[in-house]
Every structure is written in C-alpha cells, then in structure tokens.
Short mmCIF file of C-alpha atoms in Angstrom, two decimals:
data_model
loop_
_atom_site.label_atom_id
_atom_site.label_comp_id
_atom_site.label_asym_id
_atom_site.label_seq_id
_atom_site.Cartn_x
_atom_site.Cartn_y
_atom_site.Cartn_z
CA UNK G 26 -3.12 -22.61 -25.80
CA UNK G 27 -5.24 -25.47 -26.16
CA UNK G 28 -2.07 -28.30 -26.12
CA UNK G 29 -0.67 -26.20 -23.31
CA UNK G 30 -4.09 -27.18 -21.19
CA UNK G 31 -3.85 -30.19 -22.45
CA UNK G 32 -0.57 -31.04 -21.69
CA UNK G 33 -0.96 -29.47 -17.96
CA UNK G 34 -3.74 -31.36 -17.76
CA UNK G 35 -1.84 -34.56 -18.59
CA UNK G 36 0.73 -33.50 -15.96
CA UNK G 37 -2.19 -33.12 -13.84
CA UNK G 38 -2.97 -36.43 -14.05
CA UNK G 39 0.27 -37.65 -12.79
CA UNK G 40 -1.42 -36.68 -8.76
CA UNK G 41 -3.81 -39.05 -9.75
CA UNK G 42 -0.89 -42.12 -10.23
CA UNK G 43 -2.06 -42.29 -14.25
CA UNK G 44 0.38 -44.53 -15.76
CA UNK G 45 0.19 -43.89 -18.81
CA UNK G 46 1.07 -40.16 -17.42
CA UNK G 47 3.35 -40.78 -14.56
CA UNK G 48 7.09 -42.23 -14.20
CA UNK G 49 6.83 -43.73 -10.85
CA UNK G 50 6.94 -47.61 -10.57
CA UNK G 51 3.83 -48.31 -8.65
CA UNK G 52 3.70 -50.24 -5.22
CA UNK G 53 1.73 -52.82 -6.89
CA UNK G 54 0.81 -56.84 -6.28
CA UNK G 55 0.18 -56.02 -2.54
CA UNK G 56 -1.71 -58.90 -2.28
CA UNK G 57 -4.45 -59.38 0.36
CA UNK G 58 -6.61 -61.80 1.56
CA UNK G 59 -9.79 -60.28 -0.64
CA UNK G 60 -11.74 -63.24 -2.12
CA UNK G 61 -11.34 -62.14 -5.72
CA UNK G 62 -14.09 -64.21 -7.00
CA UNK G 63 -16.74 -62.35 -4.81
CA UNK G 64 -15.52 -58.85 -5.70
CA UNK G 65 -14.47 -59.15 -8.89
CA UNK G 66 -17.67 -59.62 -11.05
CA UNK G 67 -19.26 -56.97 -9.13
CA UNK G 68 -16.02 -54.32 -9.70
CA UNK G 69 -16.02 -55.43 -13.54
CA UNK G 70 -19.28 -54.79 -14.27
CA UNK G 71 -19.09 -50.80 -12.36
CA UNK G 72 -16.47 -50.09 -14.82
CA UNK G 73 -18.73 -51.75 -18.01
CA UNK G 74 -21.52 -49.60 -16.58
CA UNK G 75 -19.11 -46.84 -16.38
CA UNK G 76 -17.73 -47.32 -19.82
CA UNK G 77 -21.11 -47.29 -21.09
CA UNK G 78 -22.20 -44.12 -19.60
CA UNK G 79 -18.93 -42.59 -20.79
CA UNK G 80 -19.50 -43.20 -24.25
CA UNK G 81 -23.11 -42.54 -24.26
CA UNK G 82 -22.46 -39.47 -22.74
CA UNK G 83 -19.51 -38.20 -25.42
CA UNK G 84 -22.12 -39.57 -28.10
CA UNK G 85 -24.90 -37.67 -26.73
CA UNK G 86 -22.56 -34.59 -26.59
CA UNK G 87 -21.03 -34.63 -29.88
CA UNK G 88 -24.07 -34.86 -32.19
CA UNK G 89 -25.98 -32.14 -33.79
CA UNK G 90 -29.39 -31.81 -31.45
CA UNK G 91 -26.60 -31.71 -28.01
CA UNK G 92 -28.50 -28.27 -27.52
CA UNK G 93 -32.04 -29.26 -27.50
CA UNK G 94 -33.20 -29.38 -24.19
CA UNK G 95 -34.24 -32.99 -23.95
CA UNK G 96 -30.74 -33.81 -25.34
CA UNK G 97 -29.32 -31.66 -22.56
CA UNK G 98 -31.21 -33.05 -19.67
CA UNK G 99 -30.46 -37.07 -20.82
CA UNK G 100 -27.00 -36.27 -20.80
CA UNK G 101 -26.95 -34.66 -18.11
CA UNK G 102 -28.91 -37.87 -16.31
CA UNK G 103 -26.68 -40.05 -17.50
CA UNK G 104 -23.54 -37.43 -15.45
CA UNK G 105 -26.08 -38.42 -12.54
CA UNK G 106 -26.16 -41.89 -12.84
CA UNK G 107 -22.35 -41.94 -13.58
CA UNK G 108 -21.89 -40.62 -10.00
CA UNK G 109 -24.01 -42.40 -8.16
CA UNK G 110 -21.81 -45.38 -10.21
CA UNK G 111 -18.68 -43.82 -9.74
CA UNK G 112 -18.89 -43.58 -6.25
CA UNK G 113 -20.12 -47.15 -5.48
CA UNK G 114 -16.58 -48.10 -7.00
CA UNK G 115 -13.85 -48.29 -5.63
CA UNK G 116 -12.48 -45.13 -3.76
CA UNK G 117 -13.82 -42.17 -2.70
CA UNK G 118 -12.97 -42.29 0.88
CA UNK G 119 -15.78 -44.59 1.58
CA UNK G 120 -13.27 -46.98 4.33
CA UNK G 121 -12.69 -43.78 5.92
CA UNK G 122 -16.21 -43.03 5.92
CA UNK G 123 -17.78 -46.47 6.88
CA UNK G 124 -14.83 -46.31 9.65
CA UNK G 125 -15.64 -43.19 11.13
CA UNK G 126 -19.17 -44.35 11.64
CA UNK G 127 -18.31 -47.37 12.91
CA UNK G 128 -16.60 -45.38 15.69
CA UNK G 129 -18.95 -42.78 16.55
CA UNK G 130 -22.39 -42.85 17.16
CA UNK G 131 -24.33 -40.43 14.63
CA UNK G 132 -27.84 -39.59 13.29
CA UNK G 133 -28.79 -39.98 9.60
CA UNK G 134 -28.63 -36.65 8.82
CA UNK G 135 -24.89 -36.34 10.01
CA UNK G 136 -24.73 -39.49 7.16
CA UNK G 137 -26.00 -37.30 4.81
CA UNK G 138 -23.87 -34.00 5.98
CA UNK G 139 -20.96 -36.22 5.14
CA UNK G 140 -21.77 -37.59 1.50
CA UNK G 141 -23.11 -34.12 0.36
CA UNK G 142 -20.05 -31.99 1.39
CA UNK G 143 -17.63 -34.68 0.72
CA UNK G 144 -18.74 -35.15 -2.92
CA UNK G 145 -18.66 -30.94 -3.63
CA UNK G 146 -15.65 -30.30 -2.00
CA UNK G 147 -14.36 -33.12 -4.52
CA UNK G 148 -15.55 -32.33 -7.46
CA UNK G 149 -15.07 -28.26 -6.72
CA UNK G 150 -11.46 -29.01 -6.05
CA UNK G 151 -10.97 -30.63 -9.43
CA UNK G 152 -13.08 -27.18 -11.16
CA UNK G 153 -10.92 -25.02 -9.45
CA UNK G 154 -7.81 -27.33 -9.98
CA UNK G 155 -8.57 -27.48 -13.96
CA UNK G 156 -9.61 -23.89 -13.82
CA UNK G 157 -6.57 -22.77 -12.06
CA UNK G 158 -4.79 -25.28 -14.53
CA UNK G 159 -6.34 -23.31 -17.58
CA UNK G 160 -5.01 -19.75 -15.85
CA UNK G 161 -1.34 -21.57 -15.30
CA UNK G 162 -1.03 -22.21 -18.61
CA UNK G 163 -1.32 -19.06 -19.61
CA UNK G 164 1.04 -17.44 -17.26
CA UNK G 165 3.85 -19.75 -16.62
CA UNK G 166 5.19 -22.67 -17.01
CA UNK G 167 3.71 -26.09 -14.96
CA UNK G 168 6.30 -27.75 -14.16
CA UNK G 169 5.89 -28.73 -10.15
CA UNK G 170 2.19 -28.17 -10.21
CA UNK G 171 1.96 -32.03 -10.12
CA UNK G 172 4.37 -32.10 -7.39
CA UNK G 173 2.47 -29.76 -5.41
CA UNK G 174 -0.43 -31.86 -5.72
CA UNK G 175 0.72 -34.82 -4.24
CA UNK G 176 1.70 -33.06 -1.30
CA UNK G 177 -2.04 -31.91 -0.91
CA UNK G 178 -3.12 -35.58 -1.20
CA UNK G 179 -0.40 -36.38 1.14
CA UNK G 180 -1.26 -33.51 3.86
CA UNK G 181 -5.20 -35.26 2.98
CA UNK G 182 -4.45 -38.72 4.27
CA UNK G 183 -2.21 -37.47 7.08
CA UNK G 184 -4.57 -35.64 8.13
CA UNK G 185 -7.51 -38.38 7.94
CA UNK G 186 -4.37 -40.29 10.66
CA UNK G 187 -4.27 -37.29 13.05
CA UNK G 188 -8.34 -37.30 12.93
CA UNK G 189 -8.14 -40.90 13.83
CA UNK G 190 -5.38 -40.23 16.72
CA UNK G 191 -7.84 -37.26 17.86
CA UNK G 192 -11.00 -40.15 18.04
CA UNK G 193 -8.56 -42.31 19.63
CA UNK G 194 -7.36 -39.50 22.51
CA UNK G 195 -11.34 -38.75 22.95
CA UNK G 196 -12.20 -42.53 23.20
CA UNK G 197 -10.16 -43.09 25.94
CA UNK G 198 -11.04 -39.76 27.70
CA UNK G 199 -14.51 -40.63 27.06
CA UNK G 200 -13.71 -44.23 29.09
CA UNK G 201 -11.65 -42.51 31.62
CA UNK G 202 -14.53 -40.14 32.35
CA UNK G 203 -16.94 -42.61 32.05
CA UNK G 204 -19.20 -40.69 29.74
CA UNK G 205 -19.96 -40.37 26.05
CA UNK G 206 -19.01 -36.93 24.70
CA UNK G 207 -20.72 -36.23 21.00
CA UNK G 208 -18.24 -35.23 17.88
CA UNK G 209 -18.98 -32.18 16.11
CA UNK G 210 -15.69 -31.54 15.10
CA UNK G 211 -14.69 -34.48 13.04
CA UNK G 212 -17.96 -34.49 11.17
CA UNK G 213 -17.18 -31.98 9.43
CA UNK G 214 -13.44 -31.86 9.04
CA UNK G 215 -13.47 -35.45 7.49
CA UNK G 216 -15.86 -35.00 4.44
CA UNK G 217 -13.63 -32.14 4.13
CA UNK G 218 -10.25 -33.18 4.45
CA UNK G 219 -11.05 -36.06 2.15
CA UNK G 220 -12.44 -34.06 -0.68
CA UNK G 221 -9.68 -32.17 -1.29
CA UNK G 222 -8.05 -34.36 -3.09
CA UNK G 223 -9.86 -33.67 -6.81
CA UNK G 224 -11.70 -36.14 -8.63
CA UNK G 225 -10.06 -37.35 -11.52
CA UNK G 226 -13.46 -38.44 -13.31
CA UNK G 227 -14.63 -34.92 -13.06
CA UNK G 228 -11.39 -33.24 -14.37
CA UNK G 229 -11.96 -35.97 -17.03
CA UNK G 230 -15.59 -34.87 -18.09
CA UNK G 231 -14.84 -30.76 -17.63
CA UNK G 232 -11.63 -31.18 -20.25
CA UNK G 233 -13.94 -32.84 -22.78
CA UNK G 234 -16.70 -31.19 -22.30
CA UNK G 235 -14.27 -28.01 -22.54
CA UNK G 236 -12.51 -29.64 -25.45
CA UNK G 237 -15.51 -29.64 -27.62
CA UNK G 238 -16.74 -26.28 -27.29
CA UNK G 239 -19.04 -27.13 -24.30
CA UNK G 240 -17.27 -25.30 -21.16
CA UNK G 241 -20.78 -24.40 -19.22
CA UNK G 242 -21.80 -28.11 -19.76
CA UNK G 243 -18.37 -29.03 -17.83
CA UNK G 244 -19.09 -26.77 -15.10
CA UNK G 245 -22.83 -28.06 -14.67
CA UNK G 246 -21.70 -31.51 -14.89
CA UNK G 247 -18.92 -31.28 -11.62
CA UNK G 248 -22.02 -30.23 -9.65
CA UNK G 249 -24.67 -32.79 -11.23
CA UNK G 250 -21.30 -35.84 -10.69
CA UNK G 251 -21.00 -34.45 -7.46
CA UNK G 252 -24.83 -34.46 -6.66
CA UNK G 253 -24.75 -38.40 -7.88
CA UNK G 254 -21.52 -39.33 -5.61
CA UNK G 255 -23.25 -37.89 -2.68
CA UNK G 256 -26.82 -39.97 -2.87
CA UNK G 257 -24.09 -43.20 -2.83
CA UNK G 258 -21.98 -41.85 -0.29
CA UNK G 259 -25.04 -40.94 1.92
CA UNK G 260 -26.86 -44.46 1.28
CA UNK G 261 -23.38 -45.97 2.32
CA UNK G 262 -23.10 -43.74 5.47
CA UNK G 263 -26.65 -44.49 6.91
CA UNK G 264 -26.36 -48.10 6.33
CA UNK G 265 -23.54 -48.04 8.33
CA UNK G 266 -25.09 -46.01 11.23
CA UNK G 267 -28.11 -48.01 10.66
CA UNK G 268 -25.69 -51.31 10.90
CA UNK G 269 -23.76 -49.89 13.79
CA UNK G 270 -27.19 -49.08 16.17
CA UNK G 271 -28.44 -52.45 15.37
CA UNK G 272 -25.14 -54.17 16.61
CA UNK G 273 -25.21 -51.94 19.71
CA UNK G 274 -28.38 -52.60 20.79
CA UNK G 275 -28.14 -56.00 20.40
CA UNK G 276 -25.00 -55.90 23.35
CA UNK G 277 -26.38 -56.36 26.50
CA UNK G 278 -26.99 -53.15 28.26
CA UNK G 279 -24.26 -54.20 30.71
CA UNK G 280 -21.68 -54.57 27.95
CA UNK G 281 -22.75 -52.02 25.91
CA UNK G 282 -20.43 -49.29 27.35
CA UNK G 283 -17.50 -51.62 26.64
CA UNK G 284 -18.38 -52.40 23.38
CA UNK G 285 -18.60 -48.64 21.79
CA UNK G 286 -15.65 -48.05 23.50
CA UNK G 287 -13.95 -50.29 21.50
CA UNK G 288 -15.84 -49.59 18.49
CA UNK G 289 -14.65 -46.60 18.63
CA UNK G 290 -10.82 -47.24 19.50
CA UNK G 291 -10.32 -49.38 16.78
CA UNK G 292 -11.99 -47.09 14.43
CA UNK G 293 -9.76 -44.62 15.47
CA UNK G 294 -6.64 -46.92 15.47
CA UNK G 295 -8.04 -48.31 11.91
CA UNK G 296 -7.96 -44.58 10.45
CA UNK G 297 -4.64 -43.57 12.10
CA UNK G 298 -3.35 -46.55 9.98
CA UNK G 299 -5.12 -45.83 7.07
CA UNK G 300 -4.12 -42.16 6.82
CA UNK G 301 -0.42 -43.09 7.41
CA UNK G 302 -0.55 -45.74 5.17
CA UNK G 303 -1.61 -44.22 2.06
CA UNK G 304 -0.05 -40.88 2.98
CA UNK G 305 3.27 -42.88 2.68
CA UNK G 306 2.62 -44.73 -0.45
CA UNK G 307 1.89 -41.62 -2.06
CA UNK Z 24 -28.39 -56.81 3.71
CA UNK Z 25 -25.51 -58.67 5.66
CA UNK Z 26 -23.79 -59.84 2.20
CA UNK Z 27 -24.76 -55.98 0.97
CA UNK Z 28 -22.84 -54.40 3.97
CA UNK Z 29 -19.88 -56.82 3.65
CA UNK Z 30 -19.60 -55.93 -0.03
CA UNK Z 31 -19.42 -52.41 0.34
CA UNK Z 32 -16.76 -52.54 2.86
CA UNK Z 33 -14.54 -55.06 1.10
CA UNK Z 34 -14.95 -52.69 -2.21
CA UNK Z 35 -14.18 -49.67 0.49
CA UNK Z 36 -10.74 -51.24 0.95
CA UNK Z 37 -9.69 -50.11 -2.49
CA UNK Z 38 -8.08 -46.49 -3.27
CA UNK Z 39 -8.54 -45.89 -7.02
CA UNK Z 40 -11.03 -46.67 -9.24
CA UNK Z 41 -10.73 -46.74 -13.58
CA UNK Z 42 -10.75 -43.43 -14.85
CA UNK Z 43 -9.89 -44.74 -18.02
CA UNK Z 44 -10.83 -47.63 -20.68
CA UNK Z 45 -8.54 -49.47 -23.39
CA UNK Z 46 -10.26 -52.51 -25.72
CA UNK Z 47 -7.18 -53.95 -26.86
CA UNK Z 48 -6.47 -56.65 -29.52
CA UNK Z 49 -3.57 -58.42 -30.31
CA UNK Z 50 -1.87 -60.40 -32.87
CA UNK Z 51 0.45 -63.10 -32.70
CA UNK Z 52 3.49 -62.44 -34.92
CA UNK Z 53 5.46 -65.94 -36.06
CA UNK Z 54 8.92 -66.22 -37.94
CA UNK Z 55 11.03 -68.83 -39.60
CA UNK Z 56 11.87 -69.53 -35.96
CA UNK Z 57 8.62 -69.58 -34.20
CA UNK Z 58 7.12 -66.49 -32.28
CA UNK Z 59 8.49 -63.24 -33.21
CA UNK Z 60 6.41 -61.03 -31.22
CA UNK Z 61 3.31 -59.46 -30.20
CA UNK Z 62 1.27 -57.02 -32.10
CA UNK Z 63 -0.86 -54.92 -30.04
CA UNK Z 64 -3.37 -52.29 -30.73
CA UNK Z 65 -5.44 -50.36 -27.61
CA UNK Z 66 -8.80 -48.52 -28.34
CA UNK Z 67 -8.90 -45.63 -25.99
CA UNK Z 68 -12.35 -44.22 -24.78
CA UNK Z 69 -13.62 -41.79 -26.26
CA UNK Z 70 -13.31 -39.51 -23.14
CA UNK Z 71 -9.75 -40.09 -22.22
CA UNK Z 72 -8.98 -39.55 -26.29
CA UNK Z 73 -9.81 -36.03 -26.10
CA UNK Z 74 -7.25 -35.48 -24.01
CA UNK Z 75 -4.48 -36.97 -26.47
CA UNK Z 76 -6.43 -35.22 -29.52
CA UNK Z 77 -4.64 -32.54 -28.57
CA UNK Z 78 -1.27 -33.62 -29.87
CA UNK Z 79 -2.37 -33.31 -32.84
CA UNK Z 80 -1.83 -30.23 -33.00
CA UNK Z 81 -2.69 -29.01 -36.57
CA UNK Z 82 -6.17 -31.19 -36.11
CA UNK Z 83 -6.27 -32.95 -39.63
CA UNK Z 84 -7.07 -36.72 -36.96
CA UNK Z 85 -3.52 -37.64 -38.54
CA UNK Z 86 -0.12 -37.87 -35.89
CA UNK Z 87 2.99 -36.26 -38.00
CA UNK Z 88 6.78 -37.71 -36.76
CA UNK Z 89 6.75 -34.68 -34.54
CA UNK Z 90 3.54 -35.11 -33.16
CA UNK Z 91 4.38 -38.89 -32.24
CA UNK Z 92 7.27 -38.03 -30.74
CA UNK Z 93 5.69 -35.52 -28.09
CA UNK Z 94 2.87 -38.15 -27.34
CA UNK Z 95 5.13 -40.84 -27.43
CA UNK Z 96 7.44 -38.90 -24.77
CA UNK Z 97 4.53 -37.61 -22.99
CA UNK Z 98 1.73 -40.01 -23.18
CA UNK Z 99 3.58 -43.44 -23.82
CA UNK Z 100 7.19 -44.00 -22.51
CA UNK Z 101 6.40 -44.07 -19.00
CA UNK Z 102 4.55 -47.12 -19.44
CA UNK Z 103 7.66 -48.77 -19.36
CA UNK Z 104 7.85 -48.57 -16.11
CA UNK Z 105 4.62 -50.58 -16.21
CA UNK Z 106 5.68 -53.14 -18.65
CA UNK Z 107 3.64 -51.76 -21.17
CA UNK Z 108 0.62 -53.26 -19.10
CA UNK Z 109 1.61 -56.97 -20.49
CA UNK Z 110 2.57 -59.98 -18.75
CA UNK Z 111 3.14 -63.14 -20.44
CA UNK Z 112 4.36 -66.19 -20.05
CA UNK Z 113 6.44 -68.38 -21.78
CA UNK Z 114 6.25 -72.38 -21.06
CA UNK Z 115 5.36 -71.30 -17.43
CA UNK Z 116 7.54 -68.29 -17.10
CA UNK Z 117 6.47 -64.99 -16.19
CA UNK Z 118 7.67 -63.03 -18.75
CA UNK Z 119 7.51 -59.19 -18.89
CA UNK Z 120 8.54 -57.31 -21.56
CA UNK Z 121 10.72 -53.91 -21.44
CA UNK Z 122 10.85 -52.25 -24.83
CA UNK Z 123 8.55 -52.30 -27.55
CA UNK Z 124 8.78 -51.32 -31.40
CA UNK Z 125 7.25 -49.29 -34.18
CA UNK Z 126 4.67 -47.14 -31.99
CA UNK Z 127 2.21 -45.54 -33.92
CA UNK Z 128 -0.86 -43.60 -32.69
CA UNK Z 129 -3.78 -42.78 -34.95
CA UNK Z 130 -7.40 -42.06 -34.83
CA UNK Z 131 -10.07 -44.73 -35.30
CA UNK Z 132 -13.87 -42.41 -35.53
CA UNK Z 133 -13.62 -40.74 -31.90
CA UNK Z 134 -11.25 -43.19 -30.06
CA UNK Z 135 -7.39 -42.69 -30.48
CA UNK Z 136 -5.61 -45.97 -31.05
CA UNK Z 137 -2.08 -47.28 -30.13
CA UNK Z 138 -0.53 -49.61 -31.69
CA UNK Z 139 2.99 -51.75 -30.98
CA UNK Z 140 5.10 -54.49 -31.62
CA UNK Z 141 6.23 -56.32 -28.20
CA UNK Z 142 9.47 -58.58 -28.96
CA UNK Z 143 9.18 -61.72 -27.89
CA UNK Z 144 11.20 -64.43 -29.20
CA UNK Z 145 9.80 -68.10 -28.89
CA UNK Z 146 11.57 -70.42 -30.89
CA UNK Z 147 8.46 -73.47 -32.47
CA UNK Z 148 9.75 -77.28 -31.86
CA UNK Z 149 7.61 -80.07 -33.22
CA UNK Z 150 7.05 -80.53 -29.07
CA UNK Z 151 3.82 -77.78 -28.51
CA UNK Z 152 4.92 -74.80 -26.71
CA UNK Z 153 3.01 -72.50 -24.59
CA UNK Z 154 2.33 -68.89 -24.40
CA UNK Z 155 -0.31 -67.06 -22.78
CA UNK Z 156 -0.80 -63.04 -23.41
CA UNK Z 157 -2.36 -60.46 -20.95
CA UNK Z 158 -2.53 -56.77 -20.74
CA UNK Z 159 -3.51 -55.19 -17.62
CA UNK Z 160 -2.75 -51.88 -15.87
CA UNK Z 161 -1.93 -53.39 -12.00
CA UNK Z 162 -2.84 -49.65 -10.69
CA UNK Z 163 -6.71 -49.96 -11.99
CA UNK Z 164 -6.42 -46.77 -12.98
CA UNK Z 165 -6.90 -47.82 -16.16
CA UNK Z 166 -9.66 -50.87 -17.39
CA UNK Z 167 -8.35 -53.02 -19.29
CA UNK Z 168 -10.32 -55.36 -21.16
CA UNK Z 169 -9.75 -57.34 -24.85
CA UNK Z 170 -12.27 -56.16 -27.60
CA UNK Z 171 -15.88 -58.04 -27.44
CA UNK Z 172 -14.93 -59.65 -30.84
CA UNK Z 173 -12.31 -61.64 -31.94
CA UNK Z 174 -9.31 -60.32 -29.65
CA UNK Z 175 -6.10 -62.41 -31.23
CA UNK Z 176 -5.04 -62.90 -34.84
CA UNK Z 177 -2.12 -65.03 -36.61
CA UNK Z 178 0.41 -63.65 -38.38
CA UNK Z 179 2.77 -65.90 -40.89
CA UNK Z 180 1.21 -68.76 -39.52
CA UNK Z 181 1.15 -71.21 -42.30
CA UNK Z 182 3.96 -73.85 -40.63
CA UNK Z 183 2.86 -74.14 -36.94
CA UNK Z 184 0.05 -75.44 -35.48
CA UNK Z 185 -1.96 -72.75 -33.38
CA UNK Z 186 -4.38 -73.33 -31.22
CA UNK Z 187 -5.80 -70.48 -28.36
CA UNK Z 188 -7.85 -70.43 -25.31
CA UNK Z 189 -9.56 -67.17 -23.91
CA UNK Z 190 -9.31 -67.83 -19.64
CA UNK Z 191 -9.86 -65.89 -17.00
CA UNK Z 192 -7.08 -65.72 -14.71
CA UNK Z 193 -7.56 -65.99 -11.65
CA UNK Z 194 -4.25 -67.01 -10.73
CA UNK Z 195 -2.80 -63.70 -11.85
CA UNK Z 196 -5.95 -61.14 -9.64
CA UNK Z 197 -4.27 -57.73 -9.14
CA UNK Z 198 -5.27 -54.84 -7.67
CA UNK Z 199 -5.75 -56.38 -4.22
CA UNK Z 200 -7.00 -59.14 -5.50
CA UNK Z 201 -10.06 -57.99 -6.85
CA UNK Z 202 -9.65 -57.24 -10.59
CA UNK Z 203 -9.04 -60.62 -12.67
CA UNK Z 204 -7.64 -60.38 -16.16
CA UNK Z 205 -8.46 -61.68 -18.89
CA UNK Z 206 -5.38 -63.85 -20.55
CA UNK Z 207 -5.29 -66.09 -24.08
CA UNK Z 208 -3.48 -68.91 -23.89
CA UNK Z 209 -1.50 -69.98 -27.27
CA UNK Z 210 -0.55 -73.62 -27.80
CA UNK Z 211 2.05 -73.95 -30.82
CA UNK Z 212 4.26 -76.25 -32.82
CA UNK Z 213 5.94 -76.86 -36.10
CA UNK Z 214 3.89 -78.73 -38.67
#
C-alpha cells in the first residue's frame, strides 16, 4: 500500500515536469534577455532559505517531543514562513496576477480576494489530488492519472488566454463606449483558474508528513502553506494596484483615458500570450 | 520601491520554482591514460527522500538488486533525457554525457544518496588540459548546488598534475537566465 502511494505519487509528480520523474526532454535554454546577475543572488538565496526551512521542518518533525505543543506550533511557523517564501519564488501565477492588475483598475481588498483564494484553491487541489491519489491506489491501477493532469494544467493556462481575450474584447468595448465598465467576473475566475493546478511543495510536505505517521499534521500544514502563499501573493497584488494608481494619476487628466485603455489592452494581449504560451509548452 | 517592483516582476516571469534539493560532490577519476571519468554522489533532502524511502520496501535503510532496479527504472533513468543534470567541457567543448555506470542508491542518516560513475575519457599530455564539471537540473525544478565543503576529490592521481578552480558560471545561466551554476574547473597534465 504504502509503495503503491508512493509510486503514484512519483507518477504524480511527472504534471509537475520532475525530471528525475518524467521522460519528456524539456524545452529548456530559452534564453531571454533577464540580467542574470540581478536575479540570480536573490533566486539562490529563496531556495537556501527554502532548503533550510525544509530540513528544519523534517528535523523538528521527526524527533521525540514533535507532539508537545510548542514543538507543534514552531513547526508549524516555520510551514508559514515557508509559504510566504515559497511564493515570493518563482511561480505561482504571480505574472498573471501582477498583469491582470496592471490592466484593471481594483481596490486592495480585490488584491487580497485574489492571493487568499488563489493560494487555497492551490494547495486544496494538491490535498484532494494526493487524497484522491491515496483512494486510486487502492482501487486501480494509475496509469494515465498523470496524463490527465496535464490536461488540467493545460485547460488552466488556456483558460488564463481566453480571460485575457475576454479583457481584451471589454477594453475595446469599454473605448468604443467611451466608458469604464468594472470586472467582477475575472476577479474571481483568475485566482481560481490558476489554482487548480496543485502545488507541488504541498503534495511534497502532506506525503512526508503522511509518511511518518503524521497525516493530520499534513492536512493542517496545506492550509497553514496556503495561509503563507497568500500574505505574499496579496503584498504582491496591492503593490501593484498601489503602483498602477500612482502611474495613472500621474497622466494628465486629458491622457488619462488613453492611457488605461492601453494598460489594459496590453494586459489583456500580455495574458492571451501567456496562457497560450505555456498551455503549449505543456 | 521602484527596484522592489521591478524585481518582483522579472522573478514573475518564471514558471517553476525548486521543489527539490541535491548537495552533490564529485570525484575526479584518472587512468593510465588520463581522465577516466566522473564520480558523482547527490545528497537528496530530506523531504524529497521520503518519497524514494519507499523503495525500500522491506525498510532495513538498505536498497537490495531488486529494489535498485525499480528506483533505478522509476526514479533515475529518465534523467537521461536530462543528461544526468551534467555538462562539462572538455578543452572548450561542451560535452554532455549520455550513459552512466554502477548506480547505487543508499541511505546517508535521513537523506537518500545517489551515487554514479559518468564516463568520460580525457587522455593527460605533458601540454595541461582542461576540464570543467557542472551539475544542474536546466528545469529548476530541482536546486542544485555542490556540498558546502570540499566538493571534488582525486582519484589515482599520483602522475598528473591537478590543479581546480570553483567559478561561478555565468556564461552557462539557465533557467531564463536567472539561475547560475556553480562549475569546477580542472587543469591537468602528466608529470
């Protein structure tokens, strides 16, 4: 029972484009005009900080006092702080995110709407994927789950394109009209859409937290990940409403029309992009 | 808060993020002829090694033949595809290998532990020749990074001169860019 989780699990990880899990040559050495040596310090030390947690964490978790209460609510701050790390990394839908408000004009609460359900509807699709995972293996064989998957991511990011071409249809509307209708729609969808796709470092923390007799642990810890991903995804969100109000209002008021018009079309051009793009290198 | 936003998005542009850790260390085999090949061993985190604890199936933290052969089928081979995460190169050639030899997992205290002999046949001159060693996963999905201490040995050294260089290369950024590996650089010749 427990290799066939395992193993399932393993397969699982092939959605997520593991290597050491999956057969596919990778699209790699796309090469773009980043500045490595600005990025690349700050990446590196995310994953040390990462690493760190990680270990402290299975530490923590493994010795003899992991029940005393005080044990319990360190490790359980250190899940926090790995998802408020985790999602400063890269990934996470944050392009997508900073994108979208870019386009549209929000309030800081909508910033926050979008972190919070984002970050639980990721981390409850990986519970319910290694959950459903741990029922599979009982009853048949997984073959195809993986393939399945990668359809869902696909339908994800295809779906993040035919947001953008809605945004673009509604920009130009909005200029043809000559009047500024608010989104309520995409709001919501988009945090949504985008956290379907599971998170790999929560299956990763409910398999060993299940894998060493700690199941309840596991479950706790996809909500207190998911609570850390959203403070980061929120901060990012209102600094980019925060950054896009600023550069508005410094436009002349003439202008100003123009201007979030074509904040938003390119936004929404940007996503449609996006969305196809990593739909088809999936 | 400029240099703040601008950070954010440029880290936005990336789609994965390491789920996974390896320390590796390596050592650098020599022959009668010159270099023979490269030893490697990779420290999984602890994390990730409970998932591959579980091919060992009877639990007594030792891999039987059969064991290593499901792991190594499951949990190994496709890295071929990947090269095996190494890139070298040889006197200025890139250099990537496509087998390796004598894989054998095993349990170090929590961490499970590869370890693998990449072929790679260099044949010493009294002229210094040039090698330089990096292992790197070009999907991120997996960190890659050489142990803190020392991260390459000698083995059957006694007639060349050796000399290596720890760099960071630049040169050789992956993952758009971003991510820049570490590489050792290994200067050799007959005595």
């Amino acid at each position: 029972m427990k290799i066939r989780l395992m193993i399932l699990l393993l397969f699982a990880g092939c959605l997520f484009a593991n290597p050491m899990l999956s057969g596919s040559k990778i699209k790699e050495e796309r090469k773009c005009v980043i500045n490595a040596s600005i990025l690349s310090p700050v990446v590196a030390q995310l994953s040390i900080i990462q690493k760190d947690l990680r270990k402290e964490i299975v530490v923590r978790s493994r010795s003899s006092e992991r029940s005393q209460t005080g044990v319990i609510f360190l490790v359980m701050g250190m899940v926090f702080l790995y998802g408020v790390i985790h999602a400063i990394g890269p990934g996470h839908g944050k392009i997508i995110a900073i994108s979208y408000f870019m386009g549209e004009k929000a309030n800081l609460l909508k910033g926050i709407f979008f972190g919070f359900v984002f970050s639980l509807i990721h981390s409850t699709s990986a519970l319910i994927l290694f959950l459903s995972m741990k029922a599979f293996a009982i009853v048949a064989p997984f073959v195809g789950a993986s393939k399945y998957e990668i359809l869902m991511q696909k339908f994800s990011f295809y779906l993040v394109a035919a947001i953008g071409a809605y945004m673009l249809i509604k920009a130009l509307n909005d200029i043809r009209s000559n009047s500024v209708e608010q989104d309520t729609v995409n709001g919501v969808i988009l945090p949504f859409t985008l956290g379907l796709v599971p998170c790999p470092g929560t299956l990763l923390f409910l398999a060993f937290f299940s894998s060493i007799g700690l199941f309840w642990f596991g479950i706790l810890s996809v909500f207190v990940i998911a609570l850390g991903m959203a403070v980061s995804l929120s901060i990012i969100s209102i600094i980019v409403i925060i950054f896009r109000d600023k550069v508005v209002n410094l436009i002349g008021s003439k202008t100003r029309g123009v201007f979030s018009s074509l904040l938003s079309i390119s936004s929404a051009i940007f996503l449609i992009i996006i969305g196809l793009l990593l739909g088809y290198s999936l | 808060m400029g240099r703040v936003i601008l950070i954010l998005l440029l880290l936005s542009l990336l789609f994965a993020h390491p789920h996974s850790f390896i320390d590796y260390e390596t050592t650098i085999c020599f022959d009668d002829e010159g270099v023979s090949g490269v030893q490697t061993t990779w420290y999984f985190d602890e994390m990730f090694s409970s998932f591959v604890e579980a091919y060992d199936v009877d639990g007594d933290r030792i891999f039987s033949d059969a064991e290593v052969k499901v792991l190594k089928a499951e949990a190994f081979d496709n890295l071929k595809e990947h090269n095996y995460f190494s890139k070298f190169y040889i006197d200025g050639k890139i250099f990537y290998p496509t087998f390796i030899k004598d894989f054998k997992p095993f349990f170090v205290e929590d961490k499970i532990v590869y370890s693998f002999f990449v072929p790679c046949h260099v044949q010493a001159t009294a002229m210094p020749k040039e090698m330089i060693v990096m292992f790197f996963d070009p999907t991120y999905y997996i960190h890659v990074d050489p142990v803190k201490k020392e991260a390459v040995s000698f083995e059957n050294d006694h007639n060349y001169s050796v000399v290596v260089n720890r760099e960071k290369r630049k040169q050789d950024a992956y993952y758009q860019n971003v991510i820049v590996p570490a590489g050792f650089r290994v200067r050799f010749s007959k005595k």
